Amino acid sequence: MSKSSLYQKMNIYLDLATEAHDLLRGESGKEVSGVIMRKEEFKEATVTVITITNNKGEKELGRPKGNYITIDAPAIKENNYQEHKEITKILSQHLARLFDFKENSSILIVGLGNWQATPDALGPKVVEQIMVTRHLFYYTPEEM
């Protein structure tokens, strides 16, 4: 019985693709078929990108094909504006790689969450910080 089958049978679900990948590789370090792992080291963070490329990879990791990005940034806990800015830059670079935005692309931002529950308030807090500019194109298109 494969490890992925055993985990499914025992109803074990790993939240992060990196955790699932590490467990499946085990101590042998043998690569998981249909899964590519890439690590990038930055001063402020380590970025791990797991790419599931085929059905075998989907089955092994228990996730659909796609890219799974984990940013491990211990400095995010500190009250250091400059480090937060650098971590934000790393995040934005990785998000930009996922999307093919053009200069005049419209973007819909949805901030799901619950203001009253601190662990669930991230979505509303992020949306509160967004400066919506779509109406500016309507009122002053030549300046934009």
Coordinates of C-alpha atoms in Angstrom, one line a residue:
M1 CA 0.0 0.0 0.0
S2 CA 1.4 3.4 -1.0
K3 CA 1.8 6.2 1.6
S4 CA -0.8 8.3 -0.2
S5 CA -3.3 5.4 0.0
L6 CA -2.5 4.8 3.6
Y7 CA -3.0 8.5 4.4
Q8 CA -6.4 8.5 2.6
K9 CA -7.5 5.3 4.3
M10 CA -6.6 6.7 7.7
N11 CA -8.4 10.0 6.8
I12 CA -5.2 12.1 7.2
Y13 CA -5.3 15.4 5.4
L14 CA -2.3 17.7 5.3
D15 CA -3.1 21.3 4.9
L16 CA 0.0 22.4 3.1
A17 CA 1.2 20.8 -0.2
T18 CA 4.7 21.1 1.1
E19 CA 3.9 18.9 4.2
A20 CA 2.2 16.3 1.9
H21 CA 5.2 16.3 -0.4
D22 CA 7.7 15.9 2.4
L23 CA 5.8 13.0 3.9
L24 CA 5.5 11.2 0.7
R25 CA 9.2 11.6 -0.2
G26 CA 10.1 10.4 3.3
E27 CA 13.7 9.9 4.3
S28 CA 14.7 8.4 1.0
G29 CA 14.3 11.8 -0.7
K30 CA 12.8 10.0 -3.8
E31 CA 10.8 12.4 -6.0
V32 CA 7.1 12.0 -6.2
S33 CA 6.0 11.3 -9.8
G34 CA 4.0 14.2 -11.3
V35 CA 5.2 16.6 -8.7
I36 CA 8.0 19.2 -9.0
M37 CA 9.3 21.0 -5.9
R38 CA 11.3 24.2 -6.2
K39 CA 12.8 26.2 -3.3
E40 CA 13.9 29.8 -3.4
E41 CA 15.9 31.4 -0.6
F42 CA 15.6 35.1 0.3
K43 CA 17.0 37.0 3.2
E44 CA 13.5 37.4 4.7
A45 CA 11.8 34.2 3.6
T46 CA 12.0 30.8 2.0
V47 CA 9.6 30.1 -0.8
T48 CA 8.6 26.6 -1.7
V49 CA 6.6 26.0 -4.9
I50 CA 5.0 22.7 -5.4
T51 CA 3.7 22.1 -9.0
I52 CA 1.4 19.1 -9.6
T53 CA 1.7 18.3 -13.3
N54 CA -0.4 15.2 -13.9
N55 CA -3.1 12.8 -12.6
K56 CA -0.5 10.7 -10.7
G57 CA 0.7 13.8 -8.8
E58 CA -2.9 14.7 -8.1
K59 CA -3.5 11.2 -6.7
E60 CA -0.3 11.1 -4.6
L61 CA -0.7 14.5 -3.0
G62 CA -4.5 14.5 -2.9
R63 CA -4.8 17.9 -4.6
P64 CA -5.7 19.1 -8.0
K65 CA -3.1 19.9 -10.6
G66 CA -1.6 23.4 -10.2
N67 CA 0.9 25.5 -8.3
Y68 CA 1.0 25.6 -4.5
I69 CA 3.2 28.3 -3.0
T70 CA 4.3 28.4 0.6
I71 CA 6.1 31.4 1.9
D72 CA 7.9 30.8 5.2
A73 CA 8.8 34.2 6.6
P74 CA 9.5 34.2 10.4
A75 CA 10.1 38.0 10.3
I76 CA 6.5 38.6 9.5
K77 CA 5.8 38.2 13.3
E78 CA 8.2 41.1 14.0
N79 CA 7.2 44.8 13.9
N80 CA 9.7 45.6 11.2
Y81 CA 8.2 47.7 8.3
Q82 CA 11.2 47.2 6.0
E83 CA 11.1 43.4 6.3
H84 CA 7.3 43.3 5.9
K85 CA 7.8 45.4 2.7
E86 CA 10.3 42.9 1.4
I87 CA 8.1 39.9 2.2
T88 CA 5.2 41.7 0.5
K89 CA 7.4 42.1 -2.6
I90 CA 8.2 38.4 -2.6
L91 CA 4.5 37.6 -2.4
S92 CA 3.6 40.0 -5.2
Q93 CA 6.3 38.5 -7.5
H94 CA 4.9 35.0 -7.0
L95 CA 1.3 36.1 -7.5
A96 CA 2.4 38.0 -10.7
R97 CA 3.8 34.7 -12.1
L98 CA 0.5 33.0 -11.7
F99 CA -1.5 35.6 -13.6
D100 CA -1.1 37.2 -17.0
F101 CA -2.2 40.7 -16.1
K102 CA -2.1 43.4 -18.8
E103 CA -1.5 47.1 -17.9
N104 CA -5.3 47.9 -18.1
S105 CA -6.6 44.6 -16.6
S106 CA -9.6 44.8 -14.3
I107 CA -9.2 42.8 -11.1
L108 CA -12.0 41.7 -8.8
I109 CA -10.9 41.5 -5.2
V110 CA -13.0 39.5 -2.7
G111 CA -12.2 39.6 1.0
L112 CA -13.9 36.7 2.6
G113 CA -13.9 36.4 6.3
N114 CA -15.4 37.5 9.6
W115 CA -14.5 40.8 11.2
Q116 CA -15.5 39.5 14.6
A117 CA -13.2 36.4 14.5
T118 CA -9.6 37.5 14.6
P119 CA -8.2 34.4 12.8
D120 CA -10.8 34.8 10.0
A121 CA -10.6 38.6 9.6
L122 CA -7.7 38.7 7.0
G123 CA -10.0 39.0 4.0
P124 CA -11.9 42.1 5.2
K125 CA -8.8 43.7 6.6
V126 CA -7.0 43.3 3.2
V127 CA -9.9 44.7 1.3
E128 CA -10.1 47.7 3.6
Q129 CA -6.5 48.6 2.5
I130 CA -7.2 48.4 -1.2
M131 CA -7.5 51.7 -3.1
V132 CA -10.2 51.2 -5.7
T133 CA -9.4 53.2 -8.9
R134 CA -11.8 51.9 -11.5
H135 CA -14.0 55.0 -11.1
L136 CA -11.1 57.3 -11.8
F137 CA -10.8 55.9 -15.4
Y138 CA -14.4 56.9 -15.9
Y139 CA -14.1 60.5 -14.6
T140 CA -10.6 61.3 -16.0
P141 CA -9.7 58.8 -18.7
E142 CA -7.2 61.1 -20.5
E143 CA -5.1 61.5 -17.4
M144 CA -5.0 57.8 -16.7

